Short mmCIF file of C-alpha atoms (C1' of nucleotides) in Angstrom, two decimals:
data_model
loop_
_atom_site.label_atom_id
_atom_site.label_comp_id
_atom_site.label_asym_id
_atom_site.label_seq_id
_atom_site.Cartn_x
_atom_site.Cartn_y
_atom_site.Cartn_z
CA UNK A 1 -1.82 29.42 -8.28
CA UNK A 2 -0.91 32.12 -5.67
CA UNK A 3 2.08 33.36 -5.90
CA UNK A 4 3.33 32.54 -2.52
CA UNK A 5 6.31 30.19 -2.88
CA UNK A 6 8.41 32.38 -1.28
CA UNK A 7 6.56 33.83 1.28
CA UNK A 8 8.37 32.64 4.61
CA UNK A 9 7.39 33.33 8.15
CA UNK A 10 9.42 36.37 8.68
CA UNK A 11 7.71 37.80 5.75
CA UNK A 12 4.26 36.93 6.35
CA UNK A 13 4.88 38.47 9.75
CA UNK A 14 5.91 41.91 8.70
CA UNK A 15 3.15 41.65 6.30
CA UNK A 16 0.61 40.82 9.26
CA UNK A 17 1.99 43.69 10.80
CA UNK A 18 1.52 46.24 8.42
CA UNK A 19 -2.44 45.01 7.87
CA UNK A 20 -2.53 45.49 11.76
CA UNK A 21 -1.40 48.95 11.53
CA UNK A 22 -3.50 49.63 8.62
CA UNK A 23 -6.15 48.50 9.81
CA UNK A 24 -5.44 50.26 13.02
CA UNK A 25 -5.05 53.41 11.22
CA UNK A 26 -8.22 52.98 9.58
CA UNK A 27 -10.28 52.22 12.58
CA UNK A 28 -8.60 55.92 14.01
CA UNK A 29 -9.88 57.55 11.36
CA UNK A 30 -13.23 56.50 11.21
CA UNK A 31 -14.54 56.11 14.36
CA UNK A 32 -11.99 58.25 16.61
CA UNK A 33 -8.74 57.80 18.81
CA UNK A 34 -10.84 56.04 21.76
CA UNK A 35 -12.76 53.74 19.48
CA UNK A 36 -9.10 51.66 19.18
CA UNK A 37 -10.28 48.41 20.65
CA UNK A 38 -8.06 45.60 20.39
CA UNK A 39 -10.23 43.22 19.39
CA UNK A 40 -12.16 45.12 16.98
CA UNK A 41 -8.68 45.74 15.13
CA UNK A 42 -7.86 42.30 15.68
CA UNK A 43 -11.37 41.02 13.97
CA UNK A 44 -10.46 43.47 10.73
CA UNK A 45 -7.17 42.51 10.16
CA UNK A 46 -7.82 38.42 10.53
CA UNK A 47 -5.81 37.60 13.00
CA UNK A 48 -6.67 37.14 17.05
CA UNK A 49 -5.99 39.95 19.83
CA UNK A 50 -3.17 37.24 21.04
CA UNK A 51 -0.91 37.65 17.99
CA UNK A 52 -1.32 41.43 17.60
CA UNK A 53 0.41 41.42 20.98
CA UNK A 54 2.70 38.78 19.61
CA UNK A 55 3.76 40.94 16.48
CA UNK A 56 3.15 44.36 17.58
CA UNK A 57 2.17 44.64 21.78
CA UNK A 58 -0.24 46.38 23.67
CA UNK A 59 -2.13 49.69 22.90
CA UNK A 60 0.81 52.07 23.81
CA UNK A 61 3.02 49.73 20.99
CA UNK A 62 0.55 50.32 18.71
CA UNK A 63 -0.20 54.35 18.97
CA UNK A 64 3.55 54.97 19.55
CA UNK A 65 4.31 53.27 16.44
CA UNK A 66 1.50 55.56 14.25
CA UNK A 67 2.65 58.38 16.12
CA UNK A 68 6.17 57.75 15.04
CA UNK A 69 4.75 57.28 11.66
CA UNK A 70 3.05 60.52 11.62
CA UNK A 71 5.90 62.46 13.08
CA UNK A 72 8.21 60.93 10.02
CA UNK A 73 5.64 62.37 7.44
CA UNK A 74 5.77 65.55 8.98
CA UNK A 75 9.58 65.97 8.78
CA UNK A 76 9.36 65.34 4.95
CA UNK A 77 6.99 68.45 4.48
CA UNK A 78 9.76 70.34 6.81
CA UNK A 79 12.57 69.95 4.46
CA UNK A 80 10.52 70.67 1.59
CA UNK A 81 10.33 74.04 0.22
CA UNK A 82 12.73 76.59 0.74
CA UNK A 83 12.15 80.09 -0.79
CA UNK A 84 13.89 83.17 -0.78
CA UNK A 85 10.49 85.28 0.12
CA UNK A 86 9.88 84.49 3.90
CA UNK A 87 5.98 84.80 3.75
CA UNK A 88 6.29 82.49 1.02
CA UNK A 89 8.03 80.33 2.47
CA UNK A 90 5.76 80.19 5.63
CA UNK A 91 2.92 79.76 3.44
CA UNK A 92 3.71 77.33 1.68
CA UNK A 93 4.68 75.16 4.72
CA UNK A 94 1.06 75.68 6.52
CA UNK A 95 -0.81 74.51 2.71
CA UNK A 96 2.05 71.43 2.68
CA UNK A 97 0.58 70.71 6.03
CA UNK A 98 -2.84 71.20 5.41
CA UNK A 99 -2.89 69.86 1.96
CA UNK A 100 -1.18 66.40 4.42
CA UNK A 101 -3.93 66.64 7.00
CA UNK A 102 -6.20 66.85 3.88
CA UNK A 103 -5.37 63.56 2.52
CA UNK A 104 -6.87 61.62 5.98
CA UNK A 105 -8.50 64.49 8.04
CA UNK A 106 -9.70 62.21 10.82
CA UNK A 107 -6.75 60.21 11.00
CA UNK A 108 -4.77 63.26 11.33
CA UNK A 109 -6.78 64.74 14.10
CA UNK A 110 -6.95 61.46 16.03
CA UNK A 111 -3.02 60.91 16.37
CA UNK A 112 -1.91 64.74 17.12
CA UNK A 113 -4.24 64.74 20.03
CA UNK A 114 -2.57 61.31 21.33
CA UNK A 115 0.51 62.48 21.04
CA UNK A 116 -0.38 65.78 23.06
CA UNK A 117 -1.87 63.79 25.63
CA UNK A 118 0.83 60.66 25.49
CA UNK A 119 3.42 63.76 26.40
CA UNK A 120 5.61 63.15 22.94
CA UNK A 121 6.26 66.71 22.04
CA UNK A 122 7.25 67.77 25.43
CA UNK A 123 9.62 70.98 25.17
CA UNK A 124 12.43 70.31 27.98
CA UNK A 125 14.62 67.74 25.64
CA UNK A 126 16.98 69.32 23.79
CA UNK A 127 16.57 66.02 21.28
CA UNK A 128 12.43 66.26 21.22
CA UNK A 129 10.17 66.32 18.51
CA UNK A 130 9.50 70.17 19.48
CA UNK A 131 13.45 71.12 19.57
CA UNK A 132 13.70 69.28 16.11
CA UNK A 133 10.69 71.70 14.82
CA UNK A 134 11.11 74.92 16.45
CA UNK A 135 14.34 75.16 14.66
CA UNK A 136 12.91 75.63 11.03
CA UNK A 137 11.21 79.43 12.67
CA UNK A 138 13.83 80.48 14.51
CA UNK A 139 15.97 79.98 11.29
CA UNK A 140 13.73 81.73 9.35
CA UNK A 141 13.99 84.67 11.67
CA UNK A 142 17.61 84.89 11.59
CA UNK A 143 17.39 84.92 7.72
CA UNK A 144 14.44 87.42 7.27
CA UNK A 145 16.73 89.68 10.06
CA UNK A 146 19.95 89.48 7.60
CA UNK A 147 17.54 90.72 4.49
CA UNK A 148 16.53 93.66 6.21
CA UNK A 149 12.72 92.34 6.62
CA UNK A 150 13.08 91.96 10.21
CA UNK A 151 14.91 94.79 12.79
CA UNK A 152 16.14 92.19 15.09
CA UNK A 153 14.75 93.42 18.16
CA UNK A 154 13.25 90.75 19.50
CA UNK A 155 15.59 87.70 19.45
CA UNK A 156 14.53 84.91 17.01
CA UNK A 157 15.08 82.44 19.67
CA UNK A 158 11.98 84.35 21.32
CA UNK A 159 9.94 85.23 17.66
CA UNK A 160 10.52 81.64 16.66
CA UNK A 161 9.04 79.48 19.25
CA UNK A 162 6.19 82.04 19.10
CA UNK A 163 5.92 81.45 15.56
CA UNK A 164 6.21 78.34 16.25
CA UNK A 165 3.19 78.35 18.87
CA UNK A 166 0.46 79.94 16.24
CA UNK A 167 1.03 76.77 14.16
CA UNK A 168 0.57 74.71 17.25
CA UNK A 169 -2.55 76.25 18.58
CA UNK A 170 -4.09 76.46 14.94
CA UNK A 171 -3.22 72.69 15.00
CA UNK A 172 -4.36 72.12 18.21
CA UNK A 173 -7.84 73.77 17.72
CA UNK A 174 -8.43 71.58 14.56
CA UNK A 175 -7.64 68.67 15.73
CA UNK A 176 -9.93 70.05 18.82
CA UNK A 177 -12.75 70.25 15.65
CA UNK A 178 -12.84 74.02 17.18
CA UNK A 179 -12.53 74.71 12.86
CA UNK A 180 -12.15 72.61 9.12
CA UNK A 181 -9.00 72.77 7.55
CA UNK A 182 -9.23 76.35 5.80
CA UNK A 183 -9.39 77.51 9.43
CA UNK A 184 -6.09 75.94 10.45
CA UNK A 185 -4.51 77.90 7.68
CA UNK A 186 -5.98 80.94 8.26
CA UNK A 187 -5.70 80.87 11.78
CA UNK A 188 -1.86 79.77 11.71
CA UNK A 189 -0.74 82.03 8.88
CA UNK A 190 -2.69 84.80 10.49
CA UNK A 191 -0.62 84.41 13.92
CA UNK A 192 2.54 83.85 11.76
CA UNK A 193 2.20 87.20 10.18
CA UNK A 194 1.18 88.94 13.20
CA UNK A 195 4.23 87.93 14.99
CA UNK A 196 6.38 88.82 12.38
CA UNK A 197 5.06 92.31 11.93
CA UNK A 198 5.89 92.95 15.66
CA UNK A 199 9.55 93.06 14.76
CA UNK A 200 8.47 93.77 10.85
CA UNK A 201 10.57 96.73 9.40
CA UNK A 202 7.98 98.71 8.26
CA UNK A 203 7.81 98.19 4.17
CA UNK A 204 7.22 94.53 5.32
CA UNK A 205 4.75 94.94 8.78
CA UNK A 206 2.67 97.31 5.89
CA UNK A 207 2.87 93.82 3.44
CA UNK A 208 1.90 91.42 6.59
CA UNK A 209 -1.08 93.46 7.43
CA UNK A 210 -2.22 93.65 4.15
CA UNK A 211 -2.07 89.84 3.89
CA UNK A 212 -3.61 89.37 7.33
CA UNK A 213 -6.85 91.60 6.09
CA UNK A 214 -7.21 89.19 3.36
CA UNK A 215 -7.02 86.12 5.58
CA UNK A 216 -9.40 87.41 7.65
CA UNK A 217 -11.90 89.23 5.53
CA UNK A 218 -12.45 86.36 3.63
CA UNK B 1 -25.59 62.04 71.02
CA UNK B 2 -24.84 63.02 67.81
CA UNK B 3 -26.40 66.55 66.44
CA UNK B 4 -28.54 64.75 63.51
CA UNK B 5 -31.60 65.51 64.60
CA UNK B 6 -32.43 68.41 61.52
CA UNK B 7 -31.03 66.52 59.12
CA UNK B 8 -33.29 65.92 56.64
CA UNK B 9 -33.21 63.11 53.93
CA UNK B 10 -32.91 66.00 51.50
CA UNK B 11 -29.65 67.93 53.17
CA UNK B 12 -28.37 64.71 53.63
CA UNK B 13 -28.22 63.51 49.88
CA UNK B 14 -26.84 66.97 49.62
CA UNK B 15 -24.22 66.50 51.54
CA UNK B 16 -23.00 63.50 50.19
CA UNK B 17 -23.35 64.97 46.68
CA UNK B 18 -20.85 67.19 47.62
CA UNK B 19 -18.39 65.24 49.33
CA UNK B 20 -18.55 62.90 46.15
CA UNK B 21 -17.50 65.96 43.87
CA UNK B 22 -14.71 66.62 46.54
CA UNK B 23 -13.50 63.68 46.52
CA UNK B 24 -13.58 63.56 42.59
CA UNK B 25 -10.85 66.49 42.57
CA UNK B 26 -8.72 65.01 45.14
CA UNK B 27 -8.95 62.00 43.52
CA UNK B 28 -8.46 63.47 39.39
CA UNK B 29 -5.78 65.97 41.29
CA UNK B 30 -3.89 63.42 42.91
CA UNK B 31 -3.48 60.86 40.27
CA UNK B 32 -4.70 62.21 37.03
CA UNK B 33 -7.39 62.60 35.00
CA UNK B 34 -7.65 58.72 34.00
CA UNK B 35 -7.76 58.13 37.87
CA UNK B 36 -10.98 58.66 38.42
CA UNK B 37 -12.67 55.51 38.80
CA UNK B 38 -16.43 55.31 39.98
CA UNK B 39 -15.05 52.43 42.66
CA UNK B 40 -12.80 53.75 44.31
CA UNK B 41 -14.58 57.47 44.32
CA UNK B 42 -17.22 55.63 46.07
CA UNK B 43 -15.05 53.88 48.61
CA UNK B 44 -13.69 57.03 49.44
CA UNK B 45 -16.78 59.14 49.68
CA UNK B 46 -17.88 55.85 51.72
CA UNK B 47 -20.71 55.18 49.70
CA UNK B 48 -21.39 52.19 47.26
CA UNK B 49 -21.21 52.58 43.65
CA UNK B 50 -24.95 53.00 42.87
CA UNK B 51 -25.37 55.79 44.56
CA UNK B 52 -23.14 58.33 43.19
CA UNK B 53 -25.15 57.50 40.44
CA UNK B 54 -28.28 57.82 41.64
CA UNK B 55 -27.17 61.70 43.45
CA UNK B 56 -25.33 62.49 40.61
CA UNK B 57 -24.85 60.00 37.59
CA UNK B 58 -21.73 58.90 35.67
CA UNK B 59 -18.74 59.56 34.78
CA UNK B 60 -19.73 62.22 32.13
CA UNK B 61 -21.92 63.53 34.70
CA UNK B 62 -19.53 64.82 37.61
CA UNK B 63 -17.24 65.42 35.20
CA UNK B 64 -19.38 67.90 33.56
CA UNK B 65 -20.03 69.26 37.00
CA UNK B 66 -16.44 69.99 37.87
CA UNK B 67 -15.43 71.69 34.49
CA UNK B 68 -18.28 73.68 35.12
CA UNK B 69 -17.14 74.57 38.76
CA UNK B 70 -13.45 75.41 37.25
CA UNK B 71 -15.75 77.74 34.63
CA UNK B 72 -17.06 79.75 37.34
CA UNK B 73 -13.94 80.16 39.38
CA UNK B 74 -11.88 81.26 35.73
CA UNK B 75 -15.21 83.66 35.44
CA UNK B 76 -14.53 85.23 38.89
CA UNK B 77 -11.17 86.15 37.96
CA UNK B 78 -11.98 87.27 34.73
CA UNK B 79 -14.20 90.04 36.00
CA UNK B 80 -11.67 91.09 39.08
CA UNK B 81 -8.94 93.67 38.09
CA UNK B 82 -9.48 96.54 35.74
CA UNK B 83 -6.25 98.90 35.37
CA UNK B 84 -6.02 101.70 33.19
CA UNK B 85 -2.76 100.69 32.05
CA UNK B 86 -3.13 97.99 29.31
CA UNK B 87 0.02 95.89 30.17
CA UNK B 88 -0.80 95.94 33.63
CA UNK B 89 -4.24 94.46 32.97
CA UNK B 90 -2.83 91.53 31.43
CA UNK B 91 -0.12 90.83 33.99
CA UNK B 92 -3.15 90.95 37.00
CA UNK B 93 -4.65 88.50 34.46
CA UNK B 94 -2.38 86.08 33.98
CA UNK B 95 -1.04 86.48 37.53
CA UNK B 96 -4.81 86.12 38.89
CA UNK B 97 -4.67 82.77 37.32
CA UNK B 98 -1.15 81.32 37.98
CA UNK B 99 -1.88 81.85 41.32
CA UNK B 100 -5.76 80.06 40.82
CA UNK B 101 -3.68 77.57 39.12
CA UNK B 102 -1.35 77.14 42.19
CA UNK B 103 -4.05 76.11 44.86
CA UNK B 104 -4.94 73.10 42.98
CA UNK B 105 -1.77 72.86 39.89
CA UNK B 106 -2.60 69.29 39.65
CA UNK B 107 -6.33 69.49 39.68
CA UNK B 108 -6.47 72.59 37.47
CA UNK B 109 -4.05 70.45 35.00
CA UNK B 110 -6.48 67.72 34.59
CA UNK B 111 -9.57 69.96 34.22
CA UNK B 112 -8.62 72.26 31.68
CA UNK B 113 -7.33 68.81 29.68
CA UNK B 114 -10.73 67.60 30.45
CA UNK B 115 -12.15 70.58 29.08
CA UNK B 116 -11.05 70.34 26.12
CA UNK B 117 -11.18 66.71 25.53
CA UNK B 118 -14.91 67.12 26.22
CA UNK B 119 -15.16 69.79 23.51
CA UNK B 120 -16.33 72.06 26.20
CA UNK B 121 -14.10 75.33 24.69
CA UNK B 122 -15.48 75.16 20.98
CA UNK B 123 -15.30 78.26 19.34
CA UNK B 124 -18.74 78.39 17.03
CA UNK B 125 -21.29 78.63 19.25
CA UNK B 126 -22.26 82.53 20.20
CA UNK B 127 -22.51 81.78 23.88
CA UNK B 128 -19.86 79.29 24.49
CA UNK B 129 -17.26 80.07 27.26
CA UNK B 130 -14.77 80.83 24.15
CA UNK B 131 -17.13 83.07 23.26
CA UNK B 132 -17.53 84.56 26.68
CA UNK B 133 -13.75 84.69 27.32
CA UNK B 134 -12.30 86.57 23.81
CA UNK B 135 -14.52 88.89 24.62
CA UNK B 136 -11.95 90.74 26.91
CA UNK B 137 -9.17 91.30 25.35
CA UNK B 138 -11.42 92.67 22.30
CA UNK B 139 -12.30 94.96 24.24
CA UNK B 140 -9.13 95.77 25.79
CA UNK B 141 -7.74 96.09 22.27
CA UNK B 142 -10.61 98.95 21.57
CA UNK B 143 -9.39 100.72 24.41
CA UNK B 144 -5.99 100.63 23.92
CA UNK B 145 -6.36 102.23 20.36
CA UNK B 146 -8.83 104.81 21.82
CA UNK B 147 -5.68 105.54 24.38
CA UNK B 148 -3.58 106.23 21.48
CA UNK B 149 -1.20 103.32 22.19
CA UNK B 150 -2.23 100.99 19.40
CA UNK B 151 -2.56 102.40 15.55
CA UNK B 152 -5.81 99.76 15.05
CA UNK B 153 -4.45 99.09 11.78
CA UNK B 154 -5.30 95.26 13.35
CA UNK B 155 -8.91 95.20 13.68
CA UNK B 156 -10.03 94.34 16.92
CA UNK B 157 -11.91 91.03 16.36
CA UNK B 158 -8.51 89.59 14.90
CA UNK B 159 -6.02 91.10 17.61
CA UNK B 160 -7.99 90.12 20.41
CA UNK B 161 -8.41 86.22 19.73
CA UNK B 162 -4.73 86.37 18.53
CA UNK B 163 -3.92 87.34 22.53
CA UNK B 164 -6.54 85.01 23.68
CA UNK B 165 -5.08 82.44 22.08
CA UNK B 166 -1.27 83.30 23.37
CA UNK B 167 -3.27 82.46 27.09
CA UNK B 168 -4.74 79.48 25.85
CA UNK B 169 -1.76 77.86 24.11
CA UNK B 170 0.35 78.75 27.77
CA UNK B 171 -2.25 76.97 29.32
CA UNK B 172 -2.43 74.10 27.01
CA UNK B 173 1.18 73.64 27.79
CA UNK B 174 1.31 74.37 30.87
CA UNK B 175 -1.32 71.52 30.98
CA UNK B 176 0.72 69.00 29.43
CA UNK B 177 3.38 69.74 31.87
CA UNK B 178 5.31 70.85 29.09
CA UNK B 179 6.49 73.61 31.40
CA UNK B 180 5.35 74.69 35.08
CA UNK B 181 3.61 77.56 36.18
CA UNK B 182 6.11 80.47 36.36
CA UNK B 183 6.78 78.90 32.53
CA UNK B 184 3.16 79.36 31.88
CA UNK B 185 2.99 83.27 32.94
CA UNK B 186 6.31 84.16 30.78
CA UNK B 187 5.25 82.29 27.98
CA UNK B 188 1.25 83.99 28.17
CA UNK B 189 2.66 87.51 28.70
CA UNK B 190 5.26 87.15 26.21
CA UNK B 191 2.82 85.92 23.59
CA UNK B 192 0.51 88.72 24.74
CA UNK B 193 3.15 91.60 24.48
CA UNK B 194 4.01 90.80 20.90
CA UNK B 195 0.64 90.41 19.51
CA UNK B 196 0.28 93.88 21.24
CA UNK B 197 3.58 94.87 19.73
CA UNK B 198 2.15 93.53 15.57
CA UNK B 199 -0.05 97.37 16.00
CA UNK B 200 1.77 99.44 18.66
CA UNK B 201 3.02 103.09 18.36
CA UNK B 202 6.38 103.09 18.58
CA UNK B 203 6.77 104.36 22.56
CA UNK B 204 4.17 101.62 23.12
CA UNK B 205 5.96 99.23 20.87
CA UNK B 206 9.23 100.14 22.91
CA UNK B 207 7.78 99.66 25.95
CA UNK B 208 6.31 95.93 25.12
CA UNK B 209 9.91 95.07 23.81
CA UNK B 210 11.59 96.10 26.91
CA UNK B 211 9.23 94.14 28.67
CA UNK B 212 9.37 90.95 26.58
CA UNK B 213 13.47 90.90 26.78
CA UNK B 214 12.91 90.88 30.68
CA UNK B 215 10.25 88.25 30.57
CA UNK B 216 12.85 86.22 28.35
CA UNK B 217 16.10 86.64 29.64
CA UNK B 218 15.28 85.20 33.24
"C1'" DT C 1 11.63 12.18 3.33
"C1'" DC C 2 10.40 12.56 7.92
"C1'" DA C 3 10.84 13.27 12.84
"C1'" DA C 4 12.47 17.00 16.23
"C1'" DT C 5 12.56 21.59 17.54
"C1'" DA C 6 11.65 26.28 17.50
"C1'" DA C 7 8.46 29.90 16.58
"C1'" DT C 8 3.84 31.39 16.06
"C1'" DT C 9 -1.08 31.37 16.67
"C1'" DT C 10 -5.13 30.37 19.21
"C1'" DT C 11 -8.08 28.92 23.17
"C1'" DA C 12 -9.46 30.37 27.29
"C1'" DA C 13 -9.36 32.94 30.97
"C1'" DC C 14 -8.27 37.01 34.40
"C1'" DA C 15 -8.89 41.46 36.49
"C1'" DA C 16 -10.68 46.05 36.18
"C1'" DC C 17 -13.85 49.13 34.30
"C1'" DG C 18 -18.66 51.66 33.70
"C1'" DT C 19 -23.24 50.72 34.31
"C1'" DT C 20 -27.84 49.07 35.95
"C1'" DA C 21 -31.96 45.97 37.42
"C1'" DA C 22 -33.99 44.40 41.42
"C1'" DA C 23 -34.02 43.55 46.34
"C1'" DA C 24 -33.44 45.55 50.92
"C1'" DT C 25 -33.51 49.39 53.73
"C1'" DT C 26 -34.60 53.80 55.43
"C1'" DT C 27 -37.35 57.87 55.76
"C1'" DA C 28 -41.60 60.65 55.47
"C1'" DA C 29 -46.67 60.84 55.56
"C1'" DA C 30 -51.45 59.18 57.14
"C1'" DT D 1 -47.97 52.57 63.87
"C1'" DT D 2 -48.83 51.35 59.38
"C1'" DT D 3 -48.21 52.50 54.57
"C1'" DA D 4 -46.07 54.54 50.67
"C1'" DA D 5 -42.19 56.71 48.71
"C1'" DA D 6 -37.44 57.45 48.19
"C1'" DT D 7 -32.84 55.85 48.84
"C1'" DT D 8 -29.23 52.56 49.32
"C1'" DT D 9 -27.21 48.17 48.51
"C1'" DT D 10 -26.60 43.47 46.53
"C1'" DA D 11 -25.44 41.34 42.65
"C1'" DA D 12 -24.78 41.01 38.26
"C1'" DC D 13 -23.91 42.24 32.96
"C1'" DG D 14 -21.10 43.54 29.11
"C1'" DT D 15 -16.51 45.52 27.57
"C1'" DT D 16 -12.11 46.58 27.97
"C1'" DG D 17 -6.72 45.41 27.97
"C1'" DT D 18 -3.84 41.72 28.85
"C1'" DT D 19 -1.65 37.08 29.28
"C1'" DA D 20 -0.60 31.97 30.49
"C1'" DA D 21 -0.78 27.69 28.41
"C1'" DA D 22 -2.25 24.64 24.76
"C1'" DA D 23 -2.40 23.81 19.82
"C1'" DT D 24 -0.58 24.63 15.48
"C1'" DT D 25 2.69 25.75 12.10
"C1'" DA D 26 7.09 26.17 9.86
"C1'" DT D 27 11.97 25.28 9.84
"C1'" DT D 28 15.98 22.28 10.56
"C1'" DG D 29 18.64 18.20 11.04
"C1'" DA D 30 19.31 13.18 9.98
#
DNA sequence: TCAATAATTTTAACAACGTTAAAATTTAAA
DNA sequence: TTTAAATTTTAACGTTGTTAAAATTATTGA
């Protein structure tokens, strides 16, 4: 009665293989990025620790593949919204993010810090996940500069990596538990208007500020 | 022949308790953080495994030990150089600890990672070392409005972390090896300069710029 | 349709890890 | 010097990641 006529072996194996790393994205979640065991994930998703190594491999397989997963779903926010209004547009980037992180908080913590500490957002490649994301600010710069927001002072290939490094940090100390979510987006838009109003012209440092005082009062 | 006749049971286990925590940094310096493994700590300190946890305990324990060691030396520092001149007292800073940093870069590396993988930095808690550690550039922020060189349209308690957390992200990358120590100074001071910069006077401001172009043109 | 072959899964085990109970040893006190 | 206390060691336990080899399954050819 099952509707598996067709179901042949290279199917059923990709299917195995997404339970795996289902499962193995569940167990992340609940119970943290050290409580990956093998054969705890193998016991969840059916199977035995042999064939996860069969299908998938070791550990390292396994993370760099949820990593890669993560790093994919964080490129779609990136080309999301463009605006013409740069705090806007910075905005609504950190809530994208958040409103992400938001959907599997634990998850989300557990596989920035391995990445951190499995040295995949290094800065030296010109080809890295960090080249890739640092553009987006420094762009952003460059525009704000032509619109007269921005005196150009400071080069955005300076601004925008430090830009750049509030959202990191804000990331960094959530996923650290330092704060909840509404802290990462205070904390990162706060830095992000703060650097901005160091080259702001000042009609716009006066708007930043203003908008800083209400992330902060609050 | 040999000199052991004062040599107490007491000094003795006090001895050995420290040349296990020696050998814990050359051995976490050497080859990482993960390298630390009670077996091979104990062959080196030439004792057996039960012992180190009898003088000291687990893992968990000497780690907690160390981090606490690197606490006091960062605390040291902290409480060294006090210059008039507000730039100045962050470059003695962050010099003070690139060069702490550079007795021991690989040791240092793998405690601050430690540190935070522990949860040893959280920010909630009123007597925490984060706690302890914003508190200085807060202050330096008061003074440097009270000097005329910042407006304090930024309210203290949000410029100050903002700078604290330009070290701490440095560090964090420096950490990760994502760039080495001379890296970690530029990329401190220059975050430090610009969160200055967000509330500067204009000579002030001028004077951060000017310094910021040199930090990132070399 | 059914044997032969290739691919996949499982059984079973290895080595390395942190940790600890209990025996053996050493030191201090009477 | 004998006795009691503290310390060190022997030996083992339970978990971990990983893998060789056996058993099973599915596909392919006659």
């Amino acid at each position: 009665m099952t509707v598996e006529t067709l179901s042949t072996r290279s199917t059923n194996m990709s299917k195995r293989r997404d339970t795996i790393l289902r499962e193995a994205r569940t167990l992340i979640a609940s119970e943290g990025f050290e409580a990956l065991k093998i054969r705890d994930l193998a016991a969840r998703a059916g199977l035995t620790v042999p064939t996860i190594y069969n299908l998938i491999g070791g550990k390292k397989e396994i993370l760099a593949i949820i990593i890669q997963q993560l790093v994919e779903q964080l490129q779609i926010i990136q080309d999301l919204g463009k605006t013409e209004n740069v705090e806007d547009a910075f905005v609504m980037q950190i809530n994208d993010l958040a409103d992400l992180f938001a959907t599997d908080e634990a998850f989300f913590r557990a596989a920035f810090i391995a990445g951190d500490r499995s040295g995949l957002f290094e800065q030296s490649s010109e080809k890295g996940i960090f080249a890739h994301f640092v553009r987006q600010p420094i762009e952003a710069c460059i525009q704000a500069t032509q619109k007269g927001l921005l005196r150009g002072q400071i080069p955005p290939d300076v601004l925008g990596p430090q830009i750049y490094g509030c959202y990191r940090l804000a990331r960094q100390d959530w996923a650290n538990k330092y704060f909840d979510l509404d802290g990462f987006r205070k904390q990162a838009l706060t830095g992000i208007f703060l650097c901005l109003a160091s080259d702001a012209v000042p009609v716009f440092r006066k708007r930043l500020l203003s908008e800083v005082l209400v992330l902060t009062s609050t």
